[in-house]
Structure formats: structure tokens, C-alpha cells
Amino acid sequence: MPGLNEVFHDVRCDTPVAYMRWTGIWDMQDLYENMVDYLRMKKYKFHEKIYKHKHPSPFGVERQYVWEAERKFEDYLQFIINIYFHTYDAHDIEVVMPDGTKKIYTKGRLWIEFKGFLVYDWEKRWEETKFFKSLRSFYNKYVIKKKMEGIWWDLLWYREIHKLVAIVKERLKMESMGYEHRYWTGVHR
Amino acid sequence: MSDVRIIVDHMKLEYIGLFDLNGLFKMIEAWLKERGMEKRTDQNQELTTPTGKFIEWTIAPWKKISDYNRIFFKIRMLVYDFKKVEAVKDDKKVKLGHGRVLMYFDAYLEHDYEHRWDFVPMLVFFRTMFDKFIYKTYTERFEQQLTYDIHYLYNLVETYFNMYKQYRPVSEVPHFALGSVPT
């Protein structure tokens, strides 16, 4: 049950988590570049917070990546996307492309989690006194409630995170690739 | 905690044969989008095995139907031994998938999703009384709508699979018939 403080002064709104698991062969460099390119194109600041390279086992290497991308969307609103990336038993293999050229790909298992959240009042301008906090709460609950419920959250979840998920599916050539919600938040965005 | 009730419990659909898997994903997602349901992917895994691909896809889309009630589905799809094959239909060659599909459909109705009536036991009591006696007709109507929707989706998927009954894998087509197939 959420506490009273959360209910009345909440400044953060989470999205669900999109999970993805893959076993097979993939091009890690291409995947990484595409994901980061997309975030950069969307004006996110990208931070690789954790990169762990664990001691290789006979099956391969285990690597962990924790990425965070943040974008100050408006004066009052910030988008944050968290990506957790874990590879198991990864080892490099040489593959022959249809045109006969050889490339180094990665073979192993992959686990990815995508989630994000909106931060309201990210500059913390309305946190100094209790009165300011109450004003912010009033503003959130009565003035911008519809935008919070129907526009901003959808922008983050459908336009930003699901687009990223779709890019990963496309790069991995997954059977479930496709992005049905591409026009959910507008055609020209 | 909000009050979650299961309305449709584990409706099962099984199919073995030819089908376009990517088309199936797209069809389900398009249907959910048309219904105005929000998307949530709980699992999306694709594992390459010696006998073909194993795919597990679990989604839990939801929709707020009022400021008190929320419906959500749980659709779990398991695909075993999925392989790409060539098939023939109306003398035309197409690339399709072949495998065994197992699908489970669940539908839930959640009351008081904003947790406004669960701070103290008295409020929970009132909530139960309202749900059972005062809003009974509304609750039943939502349940019927939910059941109708999930059955509609079930039939849609069933129809989709039936469509592929007309396709034949190239390996099963006699060689004299294959001559007329444009490659």
C-alpha cells in the first residue's frame, strides 16, 4: 500500500518493465551502436553506469551493463530510461555473410530489461517548504493530471521505450519484431 | 490492496502446423491497440535449440474502464520447435514458420485500482458491500464485456491458424506439381 507521503507528494511515475531474453548469435557492436544512436537522436544523455566483466567460465564470458538515459523534456518534467543488459556464456564466433565476407559475432545468452520513469519537478524548485510541496501536489493532481495520465506517460512508454525495444528486436531479428504502437502518440513525432 | 478477480481462467489453444508467427504477434497487438488497451510485455524470449526455436511471449495488457475498475488480460504464448519452411498456396511459394503453439488466455477484473478504499478495514468492508450489492449490475456488465473480448480474441487467433490449413509445405507437394510453382 502506498504511504500517505507518496500519495500526496509523488513526483515520480514508473512504467512497467519490458523483459527480453535471447539465445543465439548476435552482433554486439551493432546492437550497442544502434541503441546508443537512437537515444542520442532522441536527445538523451546516455550514461553507462556499470560495466562488469566477470571471470570467464568454460562456457564463455558473463557481462553486465547498467545504462541510464535521461532527458530533460520540459522545465518540470524529465524522462529517465533504465536499461539492464546481461550476457551469459558469450563468446566470439566468426560468421560468413551471404556475400562471403567474414565477421565476428557473439554467441551466447542475453537478458535485457527496459524500464523508465517520469520525474516531475526535477529541479526540486517546489520542495523547500511544506507549502510549496502542497502547491506542487495541487498542481499535479488538478492542473496537469490529464497530461500526466494520458500524454507524458504514454510518450515515455510507447514512443521512447517501445521504440527502443523495437530496435533491439529488429537488430536481433526476433520473430516478435514489429512496433504496433508507433503512431500511438502522434504521427509526426 | 486492490481486489482482483479472475473472470476467464486459463483458456487454452493448441496448434501444430504452418503459420506466420510475426503476423500472429502483429495481429494480437493490433487488436489490443484497436481496443485501446495499454501494452505490457512480461516476457519475450527466443531461444535457439537444436530442434528449432523456442519462443515464450507473455503480455499483460490493461485498460482502465472507469476510475474504479480496470480490466487486464494475460496472454501467454509458447512456441516449440519453430522452423522456417517453404510452403505452397495457389501455386505460389511463400516462406512460413512451422511449429507447435500453445496459448493461454486469462482475463481479470480489478476493483479499486487506485487503492482509495483500502487504507482501513472499514473502507475495505464498504468496498466489498458496494461491489457485491450496489454496483452489482455494473460489475456483471464489465465481467460480461471482458469475457466477450477474450473470446473474441481467442476466435480471432483460431481463425488465423485455420487460414494456414490451406498451405502445404514444399516437402509434401509432389514433384510434378512443383514444376508449375514460380520460385
XYZ file of C-alpha atoms in Angstrom:
372
model
C 0.000 0.000 0.000
C 1.469 3.398 -0.871
C 2.257 5.666 2.049
C 0.462 8.972 2.537
C 3.533 10.900 1.531
C 3.677 9.042 -1.774
C 0.014 9.593 -2.480
C 0.028 13.313 -1.877
C 3.510 14.356 -2.903
C 4.523 11.817 -5.511
C 6.968 13.219 -8.053
C 7.793 10.036 -9.892
C 5.740 7.828 -12.151
C 7.110 4.453 -13.203
C 6.450 2.441 -16.323
C 6.209 -1.343 -16.320
C 9.278 -3.355 -17.220
C 9.725 -4.885 -20.670
C 11.786 -8.061 -20.481
C 13.634 -9.730 -23.288
C 15.617 -12.934 -23.453
C 17.566 -14.250 -26.390
C 19.787 -17.231 -27.065
C 21.724 -17.405 -30.270
C 24.081 -15.270 -32.285
C 24.080 -11.501 -32.387
C 26.254 -8.589 -33.392
C 27.019 -6.856 -30.113
C 28.728 -3.869 -31.678
C 25.824 -3.228 -33.998
C 23.279 -3.645 -31.213
C 25.139 -1.287 -28.893
C 25.629 1.353 -31.558
C 22.004 1.257 -32.650
C 20.696 1.600 -29.122
C 23.005 4.459 -28.225
C 22.399 6.186 -31.562
C 18.685 6.060 -31.001
C 18.973 7.556 -27.524
C 21.311 10.261 -28.752
C 18.984 11.051 -31.620
C 16.176 11.462 -29.101
C 18.300 13.975 -27.143
C 19.012 11.715 -24.219
C 22.150 11.884 -22.162
C 23.492 8.396 -22.026
C 25.399 7.049 -19.032
C 26.941 3.637 -18.771
C 26.728 3.343 -15.008
C 28.034 -0.171 -14.558
C 30.087 -2.402 -16.784
C 31.049 -5.712 -15.223
C 33.155 -8.270 -16.961
C 33.121 -11.435 -14.884
C 35.783 -14.083 -14.867
C 35.208 -16.265 -17.945
C 33.836 -19.752 -17.370
C 34.444 -22.652 -19.786
C 31.154 -21.716 -21.465
C 32.021 -18.100 -22.071
C 32.049 -14.646 -20.568
C 29.433 -13.062 -18.371
C 28.995 -9.334 -18.750
C 26.656 -6.903 -17.075
C 25.765 -3.441 -18.272
C 23.609 -0.910 -16.475
C 22.676 2.046 -18.627
C 20.719 5.137 -17.808
C 19.466 7.672 -20.285
C 17.974 10.939 -19.152
C 16.274 13.717 -20.986
C 15.005 16.980 -19.616
C 11.774 17.119 -21.526
C 10.404 20.304 -20.028
C 11.222 22.614 -17.133
C 9.013 20.496 -14.967
C 9.387 17.068 -16.478
C 12.236 14.661 -17.018
C 12.317 11.268 -18.759
C 14.605 8.569 -17.463
C 15.139 5.209 -19.154
C 16.952 2.417 -17.377
C 18.363 -0.498 -19.314
C 19.793 -3.579 -17.715
C 21.787 -5.779 -20.020
C 23.261 -9.135 -19.052
C 25.089 -11.574 -21.296
C 25.828 -15.142 -20.271
C 28.173 -17.676 -21.867
C 29.136 -15.129 -24.500
C 31.984 -15.929 -26.816
C 33.083 -14.560 -30.165
C 32.498 -16.602 -33.271
C 33.313 -15.984 -36.892
C 30.373 -15.943 -39.257
C 30.315 -15.861 -43.022
C 27.942 -13.318 -44.520
C 25.907 -14.040 -47.682
C 28.413 -12.065 -49.755
C 31.286 -14.224 -48.488
C 32.821 -11.713 -46.073
C 33.649 -12.805 -42.562
C 32.544 -11.043 -39.405
C 32.970 -11.547 -35.693
C 29.661 -12.003 -33.870
C 28.794 -13.034 -30.347
C 27.159 -16.302 -29.406
C 25.515 -16.821 -26.049
C 22.541 -15.778 -23.992
C 21.154 -12.333 -23.484
C 18.832 -10.842 -20.900
C 17.590 -7.275 -21.233
C 15.253 -5.213 -19.068
C 13.812 -1.885 -20.136
C 12.074 0.414 -17.753
C 11.665 4.081 -17.205
C 10.090 6.745 -15.114
C 8.955 10.313 -15.251
C 10.275 12.784 -12.744
C 8.166 15.826 -12.011
C 9.806 18.930 -10.647
C 13.247 17.538 -11.377
C 14.852 20.863 -10.435
C 13.310 20.467 -6.977
C 12.030 24.014 -7.017
C 8.908 23.091 -5.127
C 10.405 21.185 -2.276
C 11.757 23.849 0.007
C 8.762 24.238 2.266
C 5.670 22.263 3.062
C 3.535 24.943 1.480
C 5.430 24.652 -1.801
C 5.052 20.904 -1.678
C 1.309 21.246 -1.223
C 1.164 23.642 -4.166
C 3.029 21.129 -6.294
C 0.701 18.403 -5.184
C -2.306 20.555 -6.107
C -0.751 21.334 -9.482
C -0.091 17.660 -10.162
C -3.493 16.467 -9.067
C -5.768 19.102 -10.512
C -3.984 21.192 -13.124
C -1.860 18.758 -15.109
C -3.480 15.480 -14.112
C -4.783 14.698 -17.603
C -1.385 15.324 -19.158
C 0.271 13.130 -16.571
C -2.172 10.299 -17.121
C -2.741 10.483 -20.822
C 0.150 12.163 -22.581
C 3.515 12.187 -20.839
C 3.465 8.639 -19.559
C 2.388 7.411 -22.995
C 5.180 9.381 -24.604
C 7.777 7.703 -22.443
C 6.339 4.192 -22.604
C 5.147 3.960 -26.193
C 7.225 6.470 -28.083
C 10.567 6.213 -26.327
C 10.869 2.833 -24.592
C 8.882 0.703 -27.035
C 10.695 2.209 -29.959
C 13.942 1.164 -28.318
C 12.549 -2.326 -27.688
C 11.519 -2.494 -31.344
C 15.033 -1.518 -32.441
C 16.559 -4.294 -30.334
C 14.070 -6.839 -31.712
C 14.874 -5.741 -35.210
C 18.622 -5.973 -34.699
C 18.274 -9.440 -33.196
C 15.798 -10.394 -35.946
C 13.331 -11.715 -33.416
C 10.074 -13.280 -34.541
C 8.109 -10.812 -32.451
C 9.596 -7.791 -34.167
C 7.171 -5.073 -35.077
C 6.063 -1.862 -33.474
C 2.326 -1.636 -33.451
C 2.182 1.439 -31.236
C 4.423 3.553 -33.470
C 1.711 6.150 -34.121
C 0.080 5.932 -30.704
C 1.357 9.327 -29.587
C 1.225 11.054 -32.957
C 2.453 10.590 -36.483
C 4.962 13.434 -36.734
C 6.989 12.794 -33.609
C -4.530 -3.995 -1.970
C -6.977 -3.749 -4.771
C -9.477 -6.514 -5.369
C -8.507 -8.641 -8.382
C -10.931 -11.261 -9.649
C -10.206 -13.824 -12.277
C -13.019 -13.989 -14.807
C -11.616 -16.219 -17.537
C -9.218 -18.793 -16.256
C -6.597 -20.385 -18.478
C -8.401 -20.783 -21.763
C -6.113 -22.959 -23.853
C -5.438 -23.060 -27.556
C -3.101 -25.525 -29.216
C -1.962 -25.734 -32.797
C 0.665 -27.634 -34.725
C 1.495 -26.745 -38.277
C 2.289 -23.912 -40.595
C 1.734 -20.292 -39.658
C 3.270 -16.863 -39.885
C 4.451 -16.118 -36.361
C 5.360 -12.497 -36.914
C 1.907 -11.957 -38.416
C 0.327 -13.511 -35.345
C 2.196 -11.158 -33.000
C 1.202 -8.204 -35.114
C -2.427 -9.284 -35.281
C -2.741 -9.646 -31.493
C -1.024 -6.338 -30.851
C -3.151 -4.572 -33.452
C -6.297 -5.986 -31.886
C -5.238 -4.802 -28.441
C -4.377 -1.400 -29.791
C -7.763 -1.105 -31.506
C -9.403 -1.888 -28.180
C -7.419 0.924 -26.562
C -5.504 -1.358 -24.253
C -2.197 -0.332 -22.743
C 0.729 -2.584 -23.508
C 2.855 -4.519 -21.079
C 5.289 -7.244 -22.047
C 6.096 -9.537 -19.173
C 8.255 -11.920 -21.131
C 9.655 -12.037 -24.580
C 12.193 -14.758 -25.072
C 13.544 -16.519 -28.055
C 15.930 -19.393 -27.575
C 17.675 -21.265 -30.349
C 17.569 -25.015 -29.667
C 18.755 -27.972 -31.780
C 15.154 -28.798 -32.764
C 14.212 -25.255 -33.704
C 13.413 -22.074 -31.862
C 11.623 -21.971 -28.544
C 9.672 -18.773 -28.050
C 7.834 -17.596 -24.990
C 5.813 -14.420 -25.112
C 3.720 -13.219 -22.201
C 1.818 -9.977 -22.266
C -0.492 -8.401 -19.736
C -2.316 -5.544 -21.460
C -4.706 -3.500 -19.397
C -7.379 -0.865 -19.712
C -8.979 1.432 -17.194
C -12.689 1.205 -17.875
C -13.658 3.600 -15.114
C -11.898 5.394 -12.288
C -12.620 2.363 -10.145
C -12.390 -0.680 -12.432
C -9.574 -1.922 -14.576
C -9.512 -4.955 -16.825
C -6.440 -6.843 -17.808
C -5.617 -9.923 -19.838
C -2.735 -12.297 -19.523
C -1.830 -13.908 -22.773
C 0.941 -16.468 -22.718
C 2.210 -17.975 -25.920
C 4.670 -20.841 -26.090
C 6.098 -21.890 -29.413
C 8.116 -25.072 -29.645
C 10.382 -26.329 -32.444
C 9.759 -23.338 -34.618
C 11.443 -23.565 -38.011
C 11.241 -21.598 -41.220
C 9.884 -23.651 -44.115
C 8.756 -23.028 -47.656
C 5.109 -23.647 -48.410
C 2.841 -23.572 -51.415
C -0.571 -21.995 -51.771
C -2.389 -21.387 -55.069
C 0.786 -22.273 -56.953
C 2.732 -19.636 -55.116
C 5.716 -20.241 -52.898
C 5.851 -18.442 -49.563
C 8.108 -18.600 -46.535
C 6.313 -19.548 -43.351
C 7.081 -20.976 -39.953
C 6.284 -24.417 -38.688
C 5.973 -25.392 -35.046
C 3.758 -26.181 -32.102
C 1.933 -23.306 -30.455
C 0.361 -23.330 -27.050
C -1.597 -20.312 -25.911
C -3.237 -19.489 -22.597
C -5.711 -16.688 -22.122
C -6.645 -15.265 -18.724
C -8.830 -12.278 -18.020
C -9.068 -10.330 -14.780
C -11.186 -7.563 -13.402
C -9.560 -5.331 -10.825
C -11.626 -3.191 -8.494
C -10.286 -0.100 -6.801
C -7.048 0.058 -8.744
C -6.223 3.440 -7.258
C -6.249 1.946 -3.749
C -8.616 4.572 -2.458
C -10.677 2.132 -0.454
C -8.091 0.054 1.285
C -6.490 2.283 3.888
C -8.535 0.954 6.793
C -10.612 -2.230 7.236
C -13.831 -0.234 7.385
C -13.233 1.125 3.893
C -12.488 -2.369 2.600
C -15.768 -3.515 4.095
C -17.644 -0.704 2.363
C -15.915 -1.502 -0.885
C -16.984 -5.113 -0.717
C -20.566 -4.146 0.096
C -20.701 -1.732 -2.812
C -19.195 -4.251 -5.236
C -21.481 -7.062 -4.201
C -24.783 -5.303 -3.775
C -24.904 -1.729 -5.024
C -22.696 -1.827 -8.115
C -23.562 -5.457 -8.831
C -25.095 -4.781 -12.243
C -22.105 -2.683 -13.335
C -19.667 -5.314 -12.128
C -21.530 -8.030 -14.007
C -21.628 -5.919 -17.136
C -17.872 -5.397 -17.004
C -17.350 -9.100 -16.475
C -19.504 -9.950 -19.485
C -17.664 -7.441 -21.643
C -14.350 -8.881 -20.536
C -15.449 -12.445 -21.305
C -16.728 -11.386 -24.693
C -13.464 -9.625 -25.523
C -11.206 -12.526 -24.591
C -13.394 -14.993 -26.517
C -13.311 -12.686 -29.495
C -9.523 -12.686 -29.408
C -9.477 -16.458 -28.979
C -11.661 -16.899 -32.071
C -9.528 -14.456 -33.985
C -6.376 -16.456 -33.264
C -8.187 -19.697 -34.082
C -9.319 -18.279 -37.416
C -5.802 -17.096 -38.101
C -4.440 -20.605 -37.623
C -7.229 -22.160 -39.704
C -6.256 -19.917 -42.577
C -2.922 -21.737 -42.803
C -4.612 -25.123 -43.242
C -4.689 -24.371 -46.982
C -0.921 -24.095 -47.212
C 1.220 -27.143 -47.892
C 4.907 -27.441 -47.128
C 7.036 -27.789 -50.247
C 8.311 -31.162 -48.976
C 4.749 -32.548 -49.175
C 3.956 -31.240 -52.650
C 4.508 -33.854 -55.424
C 7.368 -33.023 -57.746
C 5.130 -32.779 -60.855
C 3.035 -30.105 -59.134
C 6.101 -28.172 -58.079
C 7.095 -27.580 -61.687
C 4.338 -25.020 -62.114
C 5.285 -23.147 -58.947
C 7.107 -19.943 -59.671
C 10.155 -19.713 -57.421
